[in-house]
CSV table of C-alpha atoms (C1' of nucleotides) in Angstrom, one decimal:
chain,number,residue,atom,x,y,z
A,295,MET,CA,9.1,-22.7,71.4
A,296,SER,CA,10.9,-24.1,68.4
A,297,ASP,CA,13.6,-26.0,70.3
A,298,GLY,CA,11.2,-28.8,71.1
A,299,LEU,CA,11.8,-28.4,74.9
A,300,SER,CA,9.1,-28.0,77.5
A,301,GLU,CA,9.1,-25.1,79.9
A,302,LYS,CA,10.3,-27.5,82.6
A,303,GLN,CA,13.1,-28.8,80.5
A,304,ARG,CA,14.4,-25.3,79.7
A,305,ASP,CA,14.1,-24.5,83.4
A,306,ILE,CA,16.2,-27.6,84.3
A,307,LEU,CA,18.8,-26.6,81.8
A,308,ARG,CA,19.0,-23.1,83.2
A,309,PHE,CA,19.3,-24.5,86.7
A,310,LEU,CA,22.1,-26.8,85.6
A,311,GLU,CA,24.1,-24.0,84.1
A,312,GLN,CA,23.6,-21.8,87.1
A,313,PHE,CA,24.3,-24.5,89.7
A,314,ILE,CA,27.5,-25.7,87.9
A,315,ALA,CA,28.7,-22.1,87.6
A,316,GLU,CA,28.1,-21.6,91.3
A,317,HIS,CA,29.4,-24.8,92.7
A,318,ASP,CA,31.7,-26.3,90.0
A,319,TYR,CA,30.1,-29.7,90.4
A,320,PRO,CA,26.7,-30.8,89.0
A,321,PRO,CA,23.5,-30.8,91.1
A,322,SER,CA,21.9,-34.0,92.4
A,323,ILE,CA,18.4,-34.9,91.2
A,324,ARG,CA,17.1,-33.6,94.6
A,325,ASP,CA,19.0,-30.3,94.1
A,326,ILE,CA,17.2,-29.9,90.7
A,327,GLN,CA,13.9,-30.8,92.2
A,328,GLN,CA,14.1,-28.1,94.9
A,329,GLY,CA,15.8,-25.6,92.6
A,330,CYS,CA,13.1,-25.9,90.0
A,331,SER,CA,10.2,-26.4,92.4
A,332,ILE,CA,9.3,-29.8,90.9
A,333,SER,CA,6.9,-32.1,92.8
A,334,SER,CA,8.9,-35.3,92.6
A,335,THR,CA,12.4,-36.7,91.8
A,336,SER,CA,10.7,-38.9,89.3
A,337,VAL,CA,9.7,-35.9,87.2
A,338,VAL,CA,13.3,-34.7,87.3
A,339,ASP,CA,14.6,-38.1,86.2
A,340,TYR,CA,11.9,-38.2,83.5
A,341,ASN,CA,12.9,-34.8,82.1
A,342,LEU,CA,16.6,-35.5,82.4
A,343,LYS,CA,16.0,-38.6,80.2
A,344,ARG,CA,14.3,-36.4,77.6
A,345,LEU,CA,17.2,-33.9,77.7
A,346,GLU,CA,19.6,-36.8,77.3
A,347,GLU,CA,17.7,-38.1,74.3
A,348,LYS,CA,17.8,-34.6,72.7
A,349,GLY,CA,21.6,-34.6,73.1
A,350,LEU,CA,21.7,-31.6,75.5
A,351,ILE,CA,23.1,-33.5,78.5
A,352,ARG,CA,25.1,-36.6,79.1
A,353,ARG,CA,24.6,-38.9,82.1
A,354,ASP,CA,26.4,-41.8,83.7
A,355,ARG,CA,24.1,-44.4,85.3
A,356,GLU,CA,24.1,-45.0,89.0
A,357,VAL,CA,26.7,-42.3,89.6
A,358,SER,CA,25.7,-39.3,91.8
A,359,ARG,CA,25.7,-35.9,90.1
A,360,ALA,CA,26.8,-37.5,86.9
A,361,ILE,CA,25.3,-34.9,84.6
A,362,GLU,CA,27.4,-33.1,81.9
A,363,LEU,CA,26.1,-30.2,79.9
A,364,LEU,CA,26.7,-30.6,76.1
A,365,ASN,CA,26.8,-27.8,73.6
A,366,ARG,CA,24.2,-27.2,70.9
A,367,GLN,CA,25.9,-29.7,68.6
A,368,GLY,CA,25.7,-32.4,71.2
A,369,GLU,CA,29.4,-32.2,71.8
A,370,ARG,CA,31.2,-32.0,75.1
A,371,ARG,CA,31.9,-28.5,76.2
A,372,ARG,CA,35.4,-27.4,76.2
A,373,ARG,CA,37.2,-26.7,79.4
A,374,THR,CA,40.0,-24.2,79.8
A,375,VAL,CA,43.6,-25.1,79.4
A,376,GLN,CA,46.2,-23.6,81.7
A,377,VAL,CA,49.2,-21.9,80.1
A,378,PRO,CA,52.1,-20.6,82.3
A,379,LEU,CA,53.0,-16.9,82.2
A,380,LEU,CA,56.8,-17.1,82.3
A,381,GLY,CA,57.8,-13.5,82.4
A,382,PRO,CA,58.2,-10.3,80.5
A,383,ILE,CA,59.5,-10.2,77.0
A,384,ALA,CA,62.0,-7.6,75.8
A,385,ALA,CA,63.7,-8.0,79.2
A,386,GLY,CA,66.8,-10.0,80.1
A,387,ILE,CA,65.2,-13.3,80.9
A,388,PRO,CA,65.9,-16.3,78.7
A,389,ILE,CA,63.0,-18.6,78.2
A,390,PRO,CA,63.7,-22.0,79.6
A,391,THR,CA,63.9,-24.9,77.3
A,392,HIS,CA,61.4,-26.8,79.4
A,393,PRO,CA,58.7,-24.4,80.4
A,394,ASP,CA,57.4,-26.9,83.1
A,395,SER,CA,60.7,-26.6,85.0
A,396,VAL,CA,60.2,-23.1,86.2
A,397,ALA,CA,57.6,-21.7,88.5
A,398,PRO,CA,55.3,-19.5,86.4
A,399,LEU,CA,54.5,-16.0,87.5
A,400,ASP,CA,50.9,-16.7,86.8
A,401,ILE,CA,48.6,-19.0,85.0
A,402,ILE,CA,46.7,-17.9,81.9
A,403,GLU,CA,43.6,-19.8,81.0
A,404,LEU,CA,42.7,-20.4,77.4
A,405,THR,CA,39.9,-22.4,75.8
A,406,GLU,CA,40.9,-25.6,74.0
A,407,GLU,CA,39.5,-23.9,70.9
A,408,GLN,CA,42.2,-21.4,71.1
A,409,VAL,CA,44.9,-23.9,71.8
A,410,ARG,CA,43.8,-26.3,69.1
A,411,GLY,CA,45.9,-29.2,70.2
A,412,LYS,CA,49.2,-27.3,70.4
A,413,ALA,CA,51.4,-28.5,73.2
A,414,ASN,CA,53.6,-26.8,75.8
A,415,LEU,CA,52.3,-23.3,75.1
A,416,PHE,CA,53.7,-20.5,77.2
A,417,ALA,CA,52.7,-16.9,77.8
A,418,LEU,CA,54.8,-13.8,78.1
A,419,ARG,CA,53.9,-10.2,79.0
A,420,VAL,CA,54.9,-7.7,76.4
A,421,GLN,CA,57.1,-4.7,77.4
A,422,GLY,CA,57.3,-1.8,75.0
A,423,THR,CA,55.4,-0.7,71.9
A,424,SER,CA,57.5,-2.4,69.2
A,425,MET,CA,54.5,-4.4,68.0
A,426,ILE,CA,51.9,-1.7,68.2
A,427,ASP,CA,51.0,-1.9,64.5
A,428,ALA,CA,50.0,-5.5,65.2
A,429,LEU,CA,47.7,-4.3,68.0
A,430,ILE,CA,50.0,-5.7,70.5
A,431,ASN,CA,50.6,-3.1,73.2
A,432,ASP,CA,52.7,-2.6,76.2
A,433,GLY,CA,51.4,-4.9,79.0
A,434,ASP,CA,49.5,-7.3,76.6
A,435,ILE,CA,50.0,-11.0,77.0
A,436,VAL,CA,51.2,-13.1,74.0
A,437,ILE,CA,50.9,-16.9,73.8
A,438,LEU,CA,53.8,-18.8,72.1
A,439,GLU,CA,54.4,-22.3,70.9
A,440,PRO,CA,58.0,-23.5,71.5
A,441,ARG,CA,59.9,-23.5,68.2
A,442,GLN,CA,63.6,-23.5,67.3
A,443,THR,CA,63.0,-22.3,63.8
A,444,ALA,CA,60.6,-20.1,62.0
A,445,ASP,CA,59.5,-19.2,58.5
A,446,PRO,CA,60.2,-15.8,57.0
A,447,GLY,CA,57.6,-13.2,58.2
A,448,GLU,CA,56.5,-15.2,61.2
A,449,VAL,CA,56.3,-13.4,64.6
A,450,VAL,CA,58.7,-15.0,67.0
A,451,ALA,CA,60.2,-14.6,70.4
A,452,ALA,CA,64.0,-14.4,69.7
A,453,TRP,CA,66.8,-14.7,72.2
A,454,ILE,CA,69.6,-12.4,71.3
A,455,VAL,CA,72.6,-14.1,72.8
A,456,ASP,CA,75.1,-11.3,73.3
A,457,ARG,CA,72.4,-8.9,74.6
A,458,GLY,CA,71.0,-11.6,77.0
A,459,GLU,CA,67.6,-10.5,75.9
A,460,THR,CA,64.4,-11.9,74.5
A,461,THR,CA,62.4,-9.8,72.0
A,462,LEU,CA,59.2,-10.2,70.0
A,463,LYS,CA,59.6,-9.4,66.3
A,464,LYS,CA,58.9,-10.5,62.8
A,465,TYR,CA,61.6,-12.9,61.6
A,466,TYR,CA,63.4,-12.5,58.3
A,467,PRO,CA,66.5,-14.6,57.7
A,468,GLU,CA,68.8,-12.9,55.2
A,469,GLY,CA,71.8,-14.9,54.3
A,470,ARG,CA,74.1,-15.0,57.3
A,471,LYS,CA,72.1,-12.3,59.0
A,472,VAL,CA,68.7,-12.2,60.6
A,473,ARG,CA,66.5,-9.2,60.3
A,474,LEU,CA,64.2,-8.7,63.3
A,475,GLN,CA,61.5,-6.4,62.2
A,476,PRO,CA,59.4,-4.4,64.7
A,477,MET,CA,55.8,-3.8,63.8
A,478,ASN,CA,55.9,-0.2,64.6
A,479,SER,CA,56.5,2.3,61.8
A,480,THR,CA,58.6,4.5,64.0
A,481,MET,CA,61.2,1.8,64.7
A,482,GLY,CA,63.9,0.4,62.5
A,483,PRO,CA,64.8,-3.3,62.2
A,484,ILE,CA,67.4,-5.1,64.3
A,485,MET,CA,70.1,-6.8,62.2
A,486,GLU,CA,72.0,-9.6,63.9
A,487,ASP,CA,74.3,-12.5,62.9
A,488,ALA,CA,72.2,-15.6,62.5
A,489,SER,CA,74.5,-17.3,65.1
A,490,ASN,CA,73.5,-14.6,67.6
A,491,VAL,CA,69.8,-15.2,67.3
A,492,GLN,CA,67.9,-18.2,68.8
A,493,VAL,CA,64.3,-18.6,68.0
A,494,GLN,CA,62.4,-19.6,71.2
A,495,GLY,CA,58.8,-19.6,70.1
A,496,ARG,CA,56.3,-18.7,67.5
A,497,LEU,CA,53.3,-16.4,68.2
A,498,VAL,CA,50.0,-18.3,68.5
A,499,ALA,CA,47.6,-15.8,70.1
A,500,THR,CA,47.4,-12.6,72.0
A,501,ILE,CA,45.2,-11.5,74.9
A,502,ARG,CA,44.4,-7.9,75.1
A,503,SER,CA,42.2,-5.5,76.9
A,504,PHE,CA,41.5,-2.7,74.4
B,1007,MET,CA,59.4,-30.6,96.6
B,1008,SER,CA,59.0,-27.0,97.6
B,1009,ASP,CA,55.2,-26.8,97.4
B,1010,GLY,CA,54.7,-28.5,100.7
B,1011,LEU,CA,52.7,-31.3,99.2
B,1012,SER,CA,53.3,-34.9,99.8
B,1013,GLU,CA,53.7,-37.3,96.8
B,1014,LYS,CA,50.1,-38.6,97.5
B,1015,GLN,CA,48.6,-35.1,97.6
B,1016,ARG,CA,50.2,-34.2,94.3
B,1017,ASP,CA,48.9,-37.5,92.9
B,1018,ILE,CA,45.4,-36.7,94.1
B,1019,LEU,CA,45.5,-33.3,92.5
B,1020,ARG,CA,46.7,-34.8,89.2
B,1021,PHE,CA,43.9,-37.3,89.4
B,1022,LEU,CA,41.3,-34.6,90.2
B,1023,GLU,CA,42.4,-32.6,87.1
B,1024,GLN,CA,42.3,-35.6,84.9
B,1025,PHE,CA,39.0,-37.0,86.2
B,1026,ILE,CA,37.2,-33.7,85.9
B,1027,ALA,CA,38.6,-33.1,82.4
B,1028,GLU,CA,37.3,-36.6,81.4
B,1029,HIS,CA,33.9,-36.6,83.1
B,1030,ASP,CA,33.1,-33.0,83.7
B,1031,TYR,CA,32.0,-33.8,87.3
B,1032,PRO,CA,34.3,-34.4,90.2
B,1033,PRO,CA,35.3,-37.9,91.4
B,1034,SER,CA,33.9,-39.5,94.6
B,1035,ILE,CA,36.3,-40.3,97.4
B,1036,ARG,CA,36.1,-44.0,96.3
B,1037,ASP,CA,37.0,-42.9,92.7
B,1038,ILE,CA,40.1,-41.2,94.1
B,1039,GLN,CA,41.0,-44.1,96.2
B,1040,GLN,CA,41.0,-46.5,93.3
B,1041,GLY,CA,42.5,-44.0,90.8
B,1042,CYS,CA,45.4,-43.3,93.1
B,1043,SER,CA,45.7,-46.8,94.5
B,1044,ILE,CA,45.2,-45.7,98.0
B,1045,SER,CA,44.5,-48.3,100.7
B,1046,SER,CA,41.5,-46.6,102.4
B,1047,THR,CA,38.9,-43.9,101.9
B,1048,SER,CA,40.1,-42.5,105.2
B,1049,VAL,CA,43.4,-41.7,103.7
B,1050,VAL,CA,41.8,-39.9,100.8
B,1051,ASP,CA,39.6,-37.9,103.2
B,1052,TYR,CA,42.7,-37.1,105.3
B,1053,ASN,CA,44.6,-35.8,102.3
B,1054,LEU,CA,41.7,-33.9,100.9
B,1055,LYS,CA,41.4,-32.1,104.3
B,1056,ARG,CA,45.1,-31.2,104.0
B,1057,LEU,CA,44.6,-30.0,100.4
B,1058,GLU,CA,41.7,-27.9,101.6
B,1059,GLU,CA,43.7,-26.4,104.4
B,1060,LYS,CA,46.4,-25.4,101.8
B,1061,GLY,CA,43.8,-23.7,99.7
B,1062,LEU,CA,44.1,-25.9,96.7
B,1063,ILE,CA,40.6,-27.3,96.7
B,1064,ARG,CA,37.2,-26.4,98.2
B,1065,ARG,CA,34.8,-29.0,99.6
B,1066,ASP,CA,31.2,-28.9,100.7
B,1067,ARG,CA,30.4,-31.1,103.7
B,1068,GLU,CA,28.2,-34.2,103.3
B,1069,VAL,CA,27.6,-33.6,99.6
B,1070,SER,CA,28.8,-36.2,97.2
B,1071,ARG,CA,31.6,-35.3,94.8
B,1072,ALA,CA,31.6,-31.8,96.2
B,1073,ILE,CA,35.3,-31.0,95.4
B,1074,GLU,CA,36.2,-27.9,93.5
B,1075,LEU,CA,39.7,-27.3,92.2
B,1076,LEU,CA,41.1,-23.8,93.0
B,1077,ASN,CA,43.9,-22.0,91.3
B,1078,ARG,CA,47.3,-21.3,92.9
B,1079,GLN,CA,46.0,-18.1,94.4
B,1080,GLY,CA,43.3,-20.1,96.2
B,1081,GLU,CA,40.6,-18.6,93.9
B,1082,ARG,CA,37.9,-20.3,92.1
B,1083,ARG,CA,38.9,-21.3,88.6
B,1084,ARG,CA,37.2,-19.4,85.8
B,1085,ARG,CA,34.8,-21.1,83.5
B,1086,THR,CA,34.2,-20.2,79.9
B,1087,VAL,CA,31.8,-17.6,78.7
B,1088,GLN,CA,29.8,-18.2,75.6
B,1089,VAL,CA,29.8,-15.6,72.9
B,1090,PRO,CA,27.6,-15.9,69.8
B,1091,LEU,CA,29.3,-15.9,66.4
B,1092,LEU,CA,26.8,-13.8,64.4
B,1093,GLY,CA,28.2,-14.0,60.9
B,1094,PRO,CA,30.9,-12.8,58.5
B,1095,ILE,CA,32.1,-9.2,58.5
B,1096,ALA,CA,32.8,-7.3,55.3
B,1097,ALA,CA,29.7,-8.9,53.9
B,1098,GLY,CA,26.2,-7.5,53.6
B,1099,ILE,CA,24.8,-8.5,56.9
B,1100,PRO,CA,23.8,-5.8,59.4
B,1101,ILE,CA,24.6,-6.7,63.0
B,1102,PRO,CA,21.4,-6.8,65.0
B,1103,THR,CA,20.9,-4.3,67.8
B,1104,HIS,CA,20.1,-7.1,70.2
B,1105,PRO,CA,22.6,-9.9,69.6
B,1106,ASP,CA,20.4,-12.3,71.7
B,1107,SER,CA,17.6,-12.0,69.2
B,1108,VAL,CA,19.2,-13.9,66.4
B,1109,ALA,CA,20.3,-17.5,66.2
B,1110,PRO,CA,24.1,-17.5,66.2
B,1111,LEU,CA,26.0,-19.5,63.5
B,1112,ASP,CA,28.1,-20.9,66.3
B,1113,ILE,CA,29.2,-20.3,69.8
B,1114,ILE,CA,32.7,-19.1,70.7
B,1115,GLU,CA,34.0,-19.8,74.1
B,1116,LEU,CA,36.2,-17.3,75.9
B,1117,THR,CA,37.6,-17.3,79.4
B,1118,GLU,CA,36.2,-14.8,81.9
B,1119,GLU,CA,39.7,-13.3,82.0
B,1120,GLN,CA,39.4,-12.4,78.3
B,1121,VAL,CA,35.9,-11.0,78.8
B,1122,ARG,CA,36.7,-9.0,81.9
B,1123,GLY,CA,33.2,-8.2,82.8
B,1124,LYS,CA,32.2,-6.8,79.4
B,1125,ALA,CA,28.6,-7.6,78.5
B,1126,ASN,CA,26.9,-8.7,75.3
B,1127,LEU,CA,30.0,-9.5,73.4
B,1128,PHE,CA,29.6,-10.9,70.0
B,1129,ALA,CA,31.9,-12.5,67.4
B,1130,LEU,CA,32.3,-12.1,63.7
B,1131,ARG,CA,34.3,-14.0,61.1
B,1132,VAL,CA,36.7,-11.7,59.1
B,1133,GLN,CA,36.5,-11.8,55.4
B,1134,GLY,CA,39.4,-10.4,53.4
B,1135,THR,CA,42.8,-9.1,54.3
B,1136,SER,CA,42.2,-5.5,55.0
B,1137,MET,CA,43.5,-5.9,58.6
B,1138,ILE,CA,46.5,-8.1,57.8
B,1139,ASP,CA,49.0,-5.6,59.3
B,1140,ALA,CA,47.2,-6.0,62.7
B,1141,LEU,CA,47.7,-9.8,62.3
B,1142,ILE,CA,44.0,-10.2,61.6
B,1143,ASN,CA,43.7,-12.5,58.6
B,1144,ASP,CA,41.0,-13.8,56.4
B,1145,GLY,CA,38.9,-16.3,58.3
B,1146,ASP,CA,40.0,-15.1,61.8
B,1147,ILE,CA,37.4,-14.4,64.4
B,1148,VAL,CA,37.1,-11.1,66.1
B,1149,ILE,CA,35.3,-10.4,69.3
B,1150,LEU,CA,33.4,-7.1,69.6
B,1151,GLU,CA,31.7,-5.1,72.3
B,1152,PRO,CA,28.5,-3.3,71.2
B,1153,ARG,CA,29.2,0.4,70.9
B,1154,GLN,CA,27.5,3.3,69.0
B,1155,THR,CA,30.5,5.6,69.2
B,1156,ALA,CA,34.3,5.2,69.1
B,1157,ASP,CA,37.4,7.2,69.8
B,1158,PRO,CA,39.7,8.1,67.0
B,1159,GLY,CA,42.1,5.3,66.1
B,1160,GLU,CA,39.9,2.5,67.7
B,1161,VAL,CA,39.2,-0.5,65.6
B,1162,VAL,CA,35.5,-0.8,65.0
B,1163,ALA,CA,32.9,-2.7,63.1
B,1164,ALA,CA,31.2,0.0,61.0
B,1165,TRP,CA,27.9,-0.4,59.1
B,1166,ILE,CA,28.1,1.6,55.9
B,1167,VAL,CA,24.4,2.4,55.3
B,1168,ASP,CA,24.3,3.0,51.5
B,1169,ARG,CA,26.5,-0.1,50.8
B,1170,GLY,CA,24.5,-2.3,53.2
B,1171,GLU,CA,27.8,-3.6,54.4
B,1172,THR,CA,29.7,-4.0,57.7
B,1173,THR,CA,33.4,-3.6,57.7
B,1174,LEU,CA,36.2,-3.8,60.2
B,1175,LYS,CA,38.5,-0.8,60.1
B,1176,LYS,CA,40.3,1.8,62.2
B,1177,TYR,CA,38.0,4.7,62.9
B,1178,TYR,CA,39.0,8.4,62.4
B,1179,PRO,CA,36.3,11.1,62.4
B,1180,GLU,CA,37.3,14.0,60.3
B,1181,GLY,CA,34.7,16.8,60.5
B,1182,ARG,CA,31.6,15.8,58.6
B,1183,LYS,CA,33.5,12.8,57.1
B,1184,VAL,CA,34.7,9.6,58.6
B,1185,ARG,CA,37.9,7.9,57.5
B,1186,LEU,CA,37.9,4.2,57.8
B,1187,GLN,CA,41.5,3.1,57.6
B,1188,PRO,CA,42.4,-0.5,56.6
B,1189,MET,CA,45.4,-1.9,58.4
B,1190,ASN,CA,47.0,-3.1,55.2
B,1191,SER,CA,49.6,-1.0,53.5
B,1192,THR,CA,48.4,-1.9,50.1
B,1193,MET,CA,44.9,-0.6,50.6
B,1194,GLY,CA,43.7,3.0,50.8
B,1195,PRO,CA,41.2,4.5,53.3
B,1196,ILE,CA,37.5,4.6,52.8
B,1197,MET,CA,36.0,8.1,53.2
B,1198,GLU,CA,32.3,8.4,54.0
B,1199,ASP,CA,29.9,11.0,55.2
B,1200,ALA,CA,29.5,10.7,59.0
B,1201,SER,CA,25.8,10.2,58.4
B,1202,ASN,CA,26.5,7.2,56.3
B,1203,VAL,CA,28.6,5.3,58.9
B,1204,GLN,CA,27.1,3.6,62.0
B,1205,VAL,CA,29.6,2.2,64.5
B,1206,GLN,CA,28.3,-1.2,65.6
B,1207,GLY,CA,31.0,-2.4,68.0
B,1208,ARG,CA,34.5,-2.0,69.2
B,1209,LEU,CA,37.3,-4.6,68.8
B,1210,VAL,CA,37.9,-6.4,72.1
B,1211,ALA,CA,39.9,-9.5,71.1
B,1212,THR,CA,40.9,-11.7,68.2
B,1213,ILE,CA,41.1,-15.5,67.9
B,1214,ARG,CA,43.6,-16.7,65.4
B,1215,SER,CA,45.3,-19.9,64.3
B,1216,PHE,CA,48.7,-18.8,63.0
C,64,DC,C1',1.8,-42.5,73.8
C,65,DT,C1',3.5,-38.0,77.2
C,66,DA,C1',3.9,-36.0,81.6
C,67,DC,C1',3.3,-36.4,85.7
C,68,DT,C1',2.3,-38.1,91.6
C,69,DG,C1',3.8,-40.3,95.5
C,70,DT,C1',6.4,-43.8,97.7
C,71,DA,C1',9.8,-47.1,98.4
C,72,DT,C1',14.5,-48.9,98.2
C,73,DA,C1',19.0,-50.4,96.9
C,74,DT,C1',23.3,-48.5,96.8
C,75,DA,C1',26.7,-44.9,96.3
C,76,DT,C1',29.0,-42.0,99.2
C,77,DA,C1',31.0,-39.2,102.9
C,78,DT,C1',32.4,-39.7,107.3
C,79,DA,C1',33.2,-41.3,112.0
C,80,DC,C1',35.9,-44.2,115.0
C,81,DA,C1',39.3,-47.1,117.2
C,82,DG,C1',43.7,-48.3,116.3
C,83,DT,C1',48.9,-48.3,114.7
C,84,DA,C1',53.5,-46.4,113.5
C,85,DG,C1',57.1,-43.0,113.5
D,682,DC,C1',51.9,-34.1,116.3
D,683,DT,C1',51.5,-36.6,111.0
D,684,DA,C1',50.1,-40.3,108.1
D,685,DC,C1',48.1,-43.9,107.9
D,686,DT,C1',44.9,-49.1,108.4
D,687,DG,C1',40.6,-51.2,108.5
D,688,DT,C1',35.9,-51.3,109.5
D,689,DA,C1',31.4,-49.5,110.3
D,690,DT,C1',27.5,-46.6,109.4
D,691,DA,C1',24.3,-42.9,108.6
D,692,DT,C1',22.6,-40.7,104.8
D,693,DA,C1',22.7,-38.7,100.2
D,694,DT,C1',21.3,-40.2,95.9
D,695,DA,C1',19.6,-42.5,91.7
D,696,DT,C1',16.2,-45.2,90.4
D,697,DA,C1',12.3,-48.5,90.3
D,698,DC,C1',7.4,-49.1,90.6
D,699,DA,C1',2.4,-48.7,90.7
D,700,DG,C1',-0.7,-45.3,89.7
D,701,DT,C1',-3.2,-41.2,87.4
D,702,DA,C1',-4.6,-37.8,83.7
D,703,DG,C1',-5.0,-36.1,79.1
DNA sequence: CTACTGTATATATATACAGTAG
DNA sequence: CTACTGTATATATATACAGTAG
């Protein structure tokens, strides 16, 4: 094989993946020995050293089960980040200023790659089809970053004060008015006084099941 | 607090989260003792038993570091799934029939929640702005499920045989022709003979950095 | 050198146990 | 009962070491 790994080393990697997926903690050297039918713990240790040299795993000395799988670039694999699902959007629920202060309805898991260092993200479940042209359908989940302001054309969750309602729309400030534009060719824009519209967050990602 | 946990138990949970995020393997009871400034390993064991009773963690007996964090529903937390990034779309690269057979340019990590049991997913990097109305911009990554057919209106990656090109468009079969509709109001549709269009996959998710 | 066998061993680690305090 | 203290201990575990084979 072209990856420079022996059959045994690839077998150990496979076992590591599988064991961790199953138990959520790494195997001991004896677990690996038995799982891969290896004659001696020395052989496991020997091959783990080779895998570490090749940048495929990371180990801590004299610590039990201290084996971490690395990705193909020799970097730590990303874990998931938990984002609270706060409620439906386009319903009469204001988004709290401090998302941590309310009990979320559910927890959405994203990879760090998707989050890219953004903090305090929160999730909402979309109601209605006003964003269908953006492939955001009824029941989909949108991930938002808390923001009090937005640039023209950004997709925001906006709190319409006198309606007591949060809605997901494209944001266009126009003088003293704000135009909230649906992304659905069958729907017209909502025009509101700027003082009646509070931007709550900016769209960062969507999760869909097409 | 209303979650029925003592200060110490919440402290242990926080430490578990942090330790696992940092090391990618769970702490030993002694690690927890020191990390949370607890007087004795017995106290750690005692509180871990309480956390296990409350369905917040899972332990394996007589196994070192055998602590798994569960989510708030007492379920196992999902790990990430690796999806190969095969190349750019709207460039002259056919998507191989068996994604596993080519070396991916990169690996995209998704949560199992996003994958929902779909198999053999692959990722492509979008070139151009033909899907901008769907909030899919130049440089974004799209996740596709291998498919040879599609329903009208679905977003597909289509291989246009005589152009030697893969493109991401909405799919509308029209008799012996296929209309490939960009989602960009400034662009017109592409009309091709049905025999000249091969559906390669169906859009499942997008990853964006707004 | 690489890739093992087979055994030994120090220690890392979970856990038991006898109390104590409210 | 709950929530600890403080100590002891069996064993789970990583690792060292002396060889062997190509």
